[in-house]
């Protein structure tokens, strides 16, 4: 279905090229997180299709901060890793805040920042090793940038995507396959193709996904699901593809 795929991709890319649309997204995201004191988005103060002017936000992207600890680990040598040196309060803040804002966008707001790679996530940290940083520390904040691409789901789309994530939690390959097949309104798989896809997903889950609490690498599982979707020619709409990659 190359024509449909190209049409969806073109729509997504064209929307990102209109910077007044990005400004609109930023205004909505700022409103949605207005009561979250440690979460920020740049504030646009002028926008037209070719230009956006927005507030300057201080901070370092997540990967830069992690690289600092990786470098310290190399200096120490031995079996140290960067993750061994990150202050626990800082690590907890990054993980819990990141997960909380993601779930709020998915479950509450129904408007997802759809380009959440580490380069778009900034932390404003001042000497974390010397200031007792916790969730209520005013010296710590998260800023999400580049809201050119967002995903807004219908109620049915939201239910299907949440169903897939719940299937990962339960380690249920059959359920994951069934929700994946709901990712396109125009699916044309026959019963034999559907069953082959379900069996392949069950085999994959048996090897790689026993459910949450079993040391599941969610990123690897989602990549594996996308491979099966491709190999079995399962159609998925652009919103779903965006959300799976984003997760």
PDB file of C-alpha atoms in Angstrom:
ATOM      1  CA  UNK A   1       0.000   0.000   0.000  1.00  0.00           C
ATOM      2  CA  UNK A   2       2.790   2.354  -0.992  1.00  0.00           C
ATOM      3  CA  UNK A   3       0.509   5.170  -2.146  1.00  0.00           C
ATOM      4  CA  UNK A   4      -1.270   5.366   1.233  1.00  0.00           C
ATOM      5  CA  UNK A   5       2.015   5.182   3.126  1.00  0.00           C
ATOM      6  CA  UNK A   6       3.601   7.976   1.098  1.00  0.00           C
ATOM      7  CA  UNK A   7       0.484  10.110   1.515  1.00  0.00           C
ATOM      8  CA  UNK A   8       0.564   9.719   5.302  1.00  0.00           C
ATOM      9  CA  UNK A   9       4.301  10.395   5.450  1.00  0.00           C
ATOM     10  CA  UNK A  10       3.933  13.481   3.239  1.00  0.00           C
ATOM     11  CA  UNK A  11       1.182  14.867   5.465  1.00  0.00           C
ATOM     12  CA  UNK A  12       3.322  14.398   8.588  1.00  0.00           C
ATOM     13  CA  UNK A  13       6.404  16.016   7.057  1.00  0.00           C
ATOM     14  CA  UNK A  14       4.472  18.912   5.508  1.00  0.00           C
ATOM     15  CA  UNK A  15       2.858  19.726   8.864  1.00  0.00           C
ATOM     16  CA  UNK A  16       6.306  20.036  10.456  1.00  0.00           C
ATOM     17  CA  UNK A  17       7.387  22.591   7.862  1.00  0.00           C
ATOM     18  CA  UNK A  18       4.702  25.086   8.940  1.00  0.00           C
ATOM     19  CA  UNK A  19       6.214  26.694  12.016  1.00  0.00           C
ATOM     20  CA  UNK A  20       3.006  28.425  13.059  1.00  0.00           C
ATOM     21  CA  UNK A  21       1.609  24.907  13.619  1.00  0.00           C
ATOM     22  CA  UNK A  22       4.552  24.143  15.902  1.00  0.00           C
ATOM     23  CA  UNK A  23       3.812  27.357  17.823  1.00  0.00           C
ATOM     24  CA  UNK A  24       0.218  26.201  18.261  1.00  0.00           C
ATOM     25  CA  UNK A  25       1.415  22.840  19.594  1.00  0.00           C
ATOM     26  CA  UNK A  26       3.723  24.601  22.072  1.00  0.00           C
ATOM     27  CA  UNK A  27       0.879  26.761  23.359  1.00  0.00           C
ATOM     28  CA  UNK A  28      -1.298  23.700  23.969  1.00  0.00           C
ATOM     29  CA  UNK A  29       1.511  21.722  25.635  1.00  0.00           C
ATOM     30  CA  UNK A  30       2.383  24.665  27.894  1.00  0.00           C
ATOM     31  CA  UNK A  31      -1.277  24.899  28.877  1.00  0.00           C
ATOM     32  CA  UNK A  32      -1.562  21.158  29.536  1.00  0.00           C
ATOM     33  CA  UNK A  33       1.481  21.236  31.838  1.00  0.00           C
ATOM     34  CA  UNK A  34       0.789  24.619  33.440  1.00  0.00           C
ATOM     35  CA  UNK A  35       0.555  23.058  36.930  1.00  0.00           C
ATOM     36  CA  UNK A  36       3.739  20.973  36.571  1.00  0.00           C
ATOM     37  CA  UNK A  37       6.369  23.313  37.991  1.00  0.00           C
ATOM     38  CA  UNK A  38       9.357  21.285  36.762  1.00  0.00           C
ATOM     39  CA  UNK A  39       8.123  20.718  33.183  1.00  0.00           C
ATOM     40  CA  UNK A  40       8.532  23.392  30.536  1.00  0.00           C
ATOM     41  CA  UNK A  41       8.158  23.886  26.827  1.00  0.00           C
ATOM     42  CA  UNK A  42       9.518  26.934  24.995  1.00  0.00           C
ATOM     43  CA  UNK A  43       6.980  29.756  24.847  1.00  0.00           C
ATOM     44  CA  UNK A  44       6.380  31.060  21.299  1.00  0.00           C
ATOM     45  CA  UNK A  45       5.975  34.823  21.022  1.00  0.00           C
ATOM     46  CA  UNK A  46       5.856  35.154  17.222  1.00  0.00           C
ATOM     47  CA  UNK A  47       5.143  32.642  14.481  1.00  0.00           C
ATOM     48  CA  UNK A  48       4.278  32.460  10.815  1.00  0.00           C
ATOM     49  CA  UNK A  49       4.582  29.490   8.439  1.00  0.00           C
ATOM     50  CA  UNK A  50       8.278  30.191   7.760  1.00  0.00           C
ATOM     51  CA  UNK A  51       9.463  31.518  11.122  1.00  0.00           C
ATOM     52  CA  UNK A  52       9.041  30.899  14.832  1.00  0.00           C
ATOM     53  CA  UNK A  53      10.498  32.970  17.678  1.00  0.00           C
ATOM     54  CA  UNK A  54      10.378  31.424  21.119  1.00  0.00           C
ATOM     55  CA  UNK A  55      11.883  31.798  24.575  1.00  0.00           C
ATOM     56  CA  UNK A  56      15.426  30.669  25.227  1.00  0.00           C
ATOM     57  CA  UNK A  57      15.481  27.679  27.564  1.00  0.00           C
ATOM     58  CA  UNK A  58      18.549  26.773  29.584  1.00  0.00           C
ATOM     59  CA  UNK A  59      19.787  23.264  30.182  1.00  0.00           C
ATOM     60  CA  UNK A  60      21.679  20.344  28.699  1.00  0.00           C
ATOM     61  CA  UNK A  61      20.271  17.526  26.635  1.00  0.00           C
ATOM     62  CA  UNK A  62      19.970  14.236  28.499  1.00  0.00           C
ATOM     63  CA  UNK A  63      22.741  12.486  26.583  1.00  0.00           C
ATOM     64  CA  UNK A  64      25.253  15.217  27.443  1.00  0.00           C
ATOM     65  CA  UNK A  65      24.562  14.753  31.154  1.00  0.00           C
ATOM     66  CA  UNK A  66      24.872  10.982  30.925  1.00  0.00           C
ATOM     67  CA  UNK A  67      28.136  11.378  28.981  1.00  0.00           C
ATOM     68  CA  UNK A  68      29.623  13.293  31.929  1.00  0.00           C
ATOM     69  CA  UNK A  69      29.136  10.290  34.194  1.00  0.00           C
ATOM     70  CA  UNK A  70      30.379   7.890  31.524  1.00  0.00           C
ATOM     71  CA  UNK A  71      33.569   9.943  31.296  1.00  0.00           C
ATOM     72  CA  UNK A  72      33.994   9.834  35.082  1.00  0.00           C
ATOM     73  CA  UNK A  73      33.552   6.070  34.983  1.00  0.00           C
ATOM     74  CA  UNK A  74      36.305   5.735  32.376  1.00  0.00           C
ATOM     75  CA  UNK A  75      38.627   7.802  34.558  1.00  0.00           C
ATOM     76  CA  UNK A  76      37.956   5.551  37.546  1.00  0.00           C
ATOM     77  CA  UNK A  77      38.492   2.435  35.440  1.00  0.00           C
ATOM     78  CA  UNK A  78      37.642  -1.009  36.709  1.00  0.00           C
ATOM     79  CA  UNK A  79      34.077  -2.182  36.203  1.00  0.00           C
ATOM     80  CA  UNK A  80      32.491   1.210  36.794  1.00  0.00           C
ATOM     81  CA  UNK A  81      29.767   2.374  34.417  1.00  0.00           C
ATOM     82  CA  UNK A  82      28.264   5.815  34.131  1.00  0.00           C
ATOM     83  CA  UNK A  83      25.006   4.536  35.567  1.00  0.00           C
ATOM     84  CA  UNK A  84      26.857   3.553  38.758  1.00  0.00           C
ATOM     85  CA  UNK A  85      27.844   7.173  39.385  1.00  0.00           C
ATOM     86  CA  UNK A  86      24.612   9.060  38.713  1.00  0.00           C
ATOM     87  CA  UNK A  87      23.166  10.340  42.014  1.00  0.00           C
ATOM     88  CA  UNK A  88      20.137   8.234  42.913  1.00  0.00           C
ATOM     89  CA  UNK A  89      17.878  11.263  43.388  1.00  0.00           C
ATOM     90  CA  UNK A  90      18.819  12.563  39.939  1.00  0.00           C
ATOM     91  CA  UNK A  91      18.267   9.185  38.288  1.00  0.00           C
ATOM     92  CA  UNK A  92      14.879   8.814  39.996  1.00  0.00           C
ATOM     93  CA  UNK A  93      13.876  12.312  38.920  1.00  0.00           C
ATOM     94  CA  UNK A  94      14.767  11.667  35.262  1.00  0.00           C
ATOM     95  CA  UNK A  95      12.953   8.329  35.109  1.00  0.00           C
ATOM     96  CA  UNK A  96       9.841   9.162  37.132  1.00  0.00           C
ATOM     97  CA  UNK A  97       9.367  12.606  35.588  1.00  0.00           C
ATOM     98  CA  UNK A  98       9.899  11.302  32.067  1.00  0.00           C
ATOM     99  CA  UNK A  99       7.477   8.435  32.557  1.00  0.00           C
ATOM    100  CA  UNK A 100       4.891  10.617  34.280  1.00  0.00           C
ATOM    101  CA  UNK A 101       4.822  13.271  31.569  1.00  0.00           C
ATOM    102  CA  UNK A 102       4.675  10.589  28.860  1.00  0.00           C
ATOM    103  CA  UNK A 103       1.716   8.845  30.505  1.00  0.00           C
ATOM    104  CA  UNK A 104      -0.040  12.169  31.122  1.00  0.00           C
ATOM    105  CA  UNK A 105       0.191  13.019  27.416  1.00  0.00           C
ATOM    106  CA  UNK A 106      -1.034   9.548  26.450  1.00  0.00           C
ATOM    107  CA  UNK A 107      -3.792   8.926  29.009  1.00  0.00           C
ATOM    108  CA  UNK A 108      -4.958  12.390  30.100  1.00  0.00           C
ATOM    109  CA  UNK A 109      -4.245  14.957  27.398  1.00  0.00           C
ATOM    110  CA  UNK A 110      -4.537  12.792  24.279  1.00  0.00           C
ATOM    111  CA  UNK A 111      -1.832  14.972  22.714  1.00  0.00           C
ATOM    112  CA  UNK A 112       1.615  13.423  22.434  1.00  0.00           C
ATOM    113  CA  UNK A 113       4.880  15.175  21.722  1.00  0.00           C
ATOM    114  CA  UNK A 114       5.813  12.725  18.972  1.00  0.00           C
ATOM    115  CA  UNK A 115       9.557  13.324  18.681  1.00  0.00           C
ATOM    116  CA  UNK A 116      10.888  12.505  22.157  1.00  0.00           C
ATOM    117  CA  UNK A 117      14.447  11.497  21.307  1.00  0.00           C
ATOM    118  CA  UNK A 118      17.067  12.522  23.913  1.00  0.00           C
ATOM    119  CA  UNK A 119      18.134  15.557  21.871  1.00  0.00           C
ATOM    120  CA  UNK A 120      14.720  17.116  22.507  1.00  0.00           C
ATOM    121  CA  UNK A 121      14.798  16.520  26.275  1.00  0.00           C
ATOM    122  CA  UNK A 122      16.780  19.065  28.287  1.00  0.00           C
ATOM    123  CA  UNK A 123      17.619  19.019  31.975  1.00  0.00           C
ATOM    124  CA  UNK A 124      18.411  22.213  33.846  1.00  0.00           C
ATOM    125  CA  UNK A 125      20.807  21.058  36.528  1.00  0.00           C
ATOM    126  CA  UNK A 126      23.181  23.113  38.639  1.00  0.00           C
ATOM    127  CA  UNK A 127      25.866  21.058  40.401  1.00  0.00           C
ATOM    128  CA  UNK A 128      23.651  18.018  41.040  1.00  0.00           C
ATOM    129  CA  UNK A 129      26.306  16.222  43.077  1.00  0.00           C
ATOM    130  CA  UNK A 130      26.344  19.093  45.610  1.00  0.00           C
ATOM    131  CA  UNK A 131      22.657  19.968  45.872  1.00  0.00           C
ATOM    132  CA  UNK A 132      20.241  17.474  47.353  1.00  0.00           C
ATOM    133  CA  UNK A 133      18.157  17.110  44.224  1.00  0.00           C
ATOM    134  CA  UNK A 134      14.766  15.589  44.597  1.00  0.00           C
ATOM    135  CA  UNK A 135      11.407  15.954  42.895  1.00  0.00           C
ATOM    136  CA  UNK A 136      10.679  19.221  44.736  1.00  0.00           C
ATOM    137  CA  UNK A 137      14.084  20.845  44.206  1.00  0.00           C
ATOM    138  CA  UNK A 138      13.557  24.186  42.419  1.00  0.00           C
ATOM    139  CA  UNK A 139      16.995  23.865  40.803  1.00  0.00           C
ATOM    140  CA  UNK A 140      15.971  20.926  38.647  1.00  0.00           C
ATOM    141  CA  UNK A 141      13.699  21.059  35.639  1.00  0.00           C
ATOM    142  CA  UNK A 142      12.873  19.340  32.355  1.00  0.00           C
ATOM    143  CA  UNK A 143      12.240  21.184  29.099  1.00  0.00           C
ATOM    144  CA  UNK A 144      10.890  19.443  25.996  1.00  0.00           C
ATOM    145  CA  UNK A 145      11.759  21.072  22.690  1.00  0.00           C
ATOM    146  CA  UNK A 146      10.765  20.763  19.031  1.00  0.00           C
ATOM    147  CA  UNK A 147       7.020  20.182  19.067  1.00  0.00           C
ATOM    148  CA  UNK A 148       6.705  20.218  15.292  1.00  0.00           C
ATOM    149  CA  UNK A 149       5.328  16.674  15.321  1.00  0.00           C
ATOM    150  CA  UNK A 150       2.534  15.646  17.662  1.00  0.00           C
ATOM    151  CA  UNK A 151       0.090  12.751  17.674  1.00  0.00           C
ATOM    152  CA  UNK A 152      -3.529  13.156  18.655  1.00  0.00           C
ATOM    153  CA  UNK A 153      -5.547   9.961  18.857  1.00  0.00           C
ATOM    154  CA  UNK A 154      -9.198   9.175  18.500  1.00  0.00           C
ATOM    155  CA  UNK A 155     -10.733   7.246  21.393  1.00  0.00           C
ATOM    156  CA  UNK A 156     -10.476   4.028  19.389  1.00  0.00           C
ATOM    157  CA  UNK A 157      -6.821   4.667  18.480  1.00  0.00           C
ATOM    158  CA  UNK A 158      -5.978   5.444  22.080  1.00  0.00           C
ATOM    159  CA  UNK A 159      -7.648   2.251  23.278  1.00  0.00           C
ATOM    160  CA  UNK A 160      -5.759   0.125  20.750  1.00  0.00           C
ATOM    161  CA  UNK A 161      -2.354   1.614  21.580  1.00  0.00           C
ATOM    162  CA  UNK A 162      -2.893   1.350  25.328  1.00  0.00           C
ATOM    163  CA  UNK A 163      -4.009  -2.240  24.727  1.00  0.00           C
ATOM    164  CA  UNK A 164      -0.691  -3.014  23.044  1.00  0.00           C
ATOM    165  CA  UNK A 165       1.271  -1.541  25.956  1.00  0.00           C
ATOM    166  CA  UNK A 166      -0.861  -3.514  28.422  1.00  0.00           C
ATOM    167  CA  UNK A 167      -0.137  -6.684  26.411  1.00  0.00           C
ATOM    168  CA  UNK A 168       3.577  -6.084  26.941  1.00  0.00           C
ATOM    169  CA  UNK A 169       2.919  -5.784  30.666  1.00  0.00           C
ATOM    170  CA  UNK A 170       1.056  -9.075  30.691  1.00  0.00           C
ATOM    171  CA  UNK A 171       3.542 -10.845  28.406  1.00  0.00           C
ATOM    172  CA  UNK A 172       0.600 -11.790  26.177  1.00  0.00           C
ATOM    173  CA  UNK A 173       1.734 -12.236  22.561  1.00  0.00           C
ATOM    174  CA  UNK A 174      -1.704 -13.135  21.197  1.00  0.00           C
ATOM    175  CA  UNK A 175      -3.235  -9.990  22.672  1.00  0.00           C
ATOM    176  CA  UNK A 176      -0.327  -7.889  21.317  1.00  0.00           C
ATOM    177  CA  UNK A 177      -0.928  -9.293  17.834  1.00  0.00           C
ATOM    178  CA  UNK A 178      -4.661  -8.631  17.998  1.00  0.00           C
ATOM    179  CA  UNK A 179      -4.160  -5.012  19.072  1.00  0.00           C
ATOM    180  CA  UNK A 180      -1.484  -4.524  16.388  1.00  0.00           C
ATOM    181  CA  UNK A 181      -3.959  -5.668  13.744  1.00  0.00           C
ATOM    182  CA  UNK A 182      -6.288  -2.875  14.896  1.00  0.00           C
ATOM    183  CA  UNK A 183      -3.640  -0.309  13.940  1.00  0.00           C
ATOM    184  CA  UNK A 184      -5.198   0.237  10.528  1.00  0.00           C
ATOM    185  CA  UNK A 185      -8.824   0.699   9.557  1.00  0.00           C
ATOM    186  CA  UNK A 186      -8.014  -0.730   6.121  1.00  0.00           C
ATOM    187  CA  UNK A 187      -6.569  -4.109   7.064  1.00  0.00           C
ATOM    188  CA  UNK A 188      -7.081  -6.725   4.359  1.00  0.00           C
ATOM    189  CA  UNK A 189      -5.538  -9.798   6.030  1.00  0.00           C
ATOM    190  CA  UNK A 190      -7.379 -13.084   5.629  1.00  0.00           C
ATOM    191  CA  UNK A 191      -7.855 -15.545   8.501  1.00  0.00           C
ATOM    192  CA  UNK A 192      -4.784 -17.608   7.592  1.00  0.00           C
ATOM    193  CA  UNK A 193      -2.560 -14.517   7.509  1.00  0.00           C
ATOM    194  CA  UNK A 194      -3.965 -13.296  10.813  1.00  0.00           C
ATOM    195  CA  UNK A 195      -3.309 -16.611  12.534  1.00  0.00           C
ATOM    196  CA  UNK A 196       0.249 -16.779  11.152  1.00  0.00           C
ATOM    197  CA  UNK A 197       0.919 -13.314  12.547  1.00  0.00           C
ATOM    198  CA  UNK A 198      -0.532 -14.249  15.955  1.00  0.00           C
ATOM    199  CA  UNK A 199       1.587 -17.413  16.155  1.00  0.00           C
ATOM    200  CA  UNK A 200       4.743 -15.483  15.237  1.00  0.00           C
ATOM    201  CA  UNK A 201       3.969 -12.899  17.912  1.00  0.00           C
ATOM    202  CA  UNK A 202       3.347 -15.582  20.544  1.00  0.00           C
ATOM    203  CA  UNK A 203       6.702 -17.198  19.688  1.00  0.00           C
ATOM    204  CA  UNK A 204       8.437 -13.823  19.926  1.00  0.00           C
ATOM    205  CA  UNK A 205       6.880 -13.038  23.313  1.00  0.00           C
ATOM    206  CA  UNK A 206       7.786 -16.485  24.651  1.00  0.00           C
ATOM    207  CA  UNK A 207      11.447 -15.655  23.998  1.00  0.00           C
ATOM    208  CA  UNK A 208      11.620 -11.912  24.693  1.00  0.00           C
ATOM    209  CA  UNK A 209       8.670 -10.645  26.745  1.00  0.00           C
ATOM    210  CA  UNK A 210       7.522 -12.318  29.925  1.00  0.00           C
ATOM    211  CA  UNK A 211       5.764  -9.164  31.110  1.00  0.00           C
ATOM    212  CA  UNK A 212       6.677  -6.216  33.289  1.00  0.00           C
ATOM    213  CA  UNK A 213       8.779  -7.162  36.300  1.00  0.00           C
ATOM    214  CA  UNK A 214      10.753  -9.755  34.295  1.00  0.00           C
ATOM    215  CA  UNK A 215      13.522  -7.400  33.119  1.00  0.00           C
ATOM    216  CA  UNK A 216      11.841  -6.758  29.761  1.00  0.00           C
ATOM    217  CA  UNK A 217      13.610  -4.359  27.425  1.00  0.00           C
ATOM    218  CA  UNK A 218      10.545  -2.529  26.120  1.00  0.00           C
ATOM    219  CA  UNK A 219      12.480  -0.837  23.304  1.00  0.00           C
ATOM    220  CA  UNK A 220      13.767  -4.162  21.970  1.00  0.00           C
ATOM    221  CA  UNK A 221      10.302  -5.715  22.201  1.00  0.00           C
ATOM    222  CA  UNK A 222       8.688  -2.836  20.310  1.00  0.00           C
ATOM    223  CA  UNK A 223      11.374  -3.059  17.614  1.00  0.00           C
ATOM    224  CA  UNK A 224      10.681  -6.794  17.362  1.00  0.00           C
ATOM    225  CA  UNK A 225       6.957  -6.125  17.014  1.00  0.00           C
ATOM    226  CA  UNK A 226       7.646  -3.680  14.174  1.00  0.00           C
ATOM    227  CA  UNK A 227       9.778  -6.307  12.422  1.00  0.00           C
ATOM    228  CA  UNK A 228       6.918  -8.822  12.640  1.00  0.00           C
ATOM    229  CA  UNK A 229       4.465  -6.192  11.397  1.00  0.00           C
ATOM    230  CA  UNK A 230       6.696  -5.618   8.383  1.00  0.00           C
ATOM    231  CA  UNK A 231       7.385  -9.312   7.698  1.00  0.00           C
ATOM    232  CA  UNK A 232       3.687 -10.213   7.838  1.00  0.00           C
ATOM    233  CA  UNK A 233       2.564  -7.145   5.835  1.00  0.00           C
ATOM    234  CA  UNK A 234       0.339  -5.833   8.604  1.00  0.00           C
ATOM    235  CA  UNK A 235      -0.865  -2.331   7.785  1.00  0.00           C
ATOM    236  CA  UNK A 236      -0.510   0.372  10.441  1.00  0.00           C
ATOM    237  CA  UNK A 237      -1.597   3.989  10.192  1.00  0.00           C
ATOM    238  CA  UNK A 238       0.846   6.851  10.661  1.00  0.00           C
ATOM    239  CA  UNK A 239      -0.304   7.794  14.171  1.00  0.00           C
ATOM    240  CA  UNK A 240       0.376   4.305  15.460  1.00  0.00           C
ATOM    241  CA  UNK A 241       3.767   4.054  13.765  1.00  0.00           C
ATOM    242  CA  UNK A 242       4.716   7.392  15.314  1.00  0.00           C
ATOM    243  CA  UNK A 243       3.644   6.290  18.798  1.00  0.00           C
ATOM    244  CA  UNK A 244       5.396   2.916  18.674  1.00  0.00           C
ATOM    245  CA  UNK A 245       8.674   4.504  17.522  1.00  0.00           C
ATOM    246  CA  UNK A 246       8.224   7.250  20.114  1.00  0.00           C
ATOM    247  CA  UNK A 247       7.705   4.774  22.958  1.00  0.00           C
TER     248      UNK A 247
END
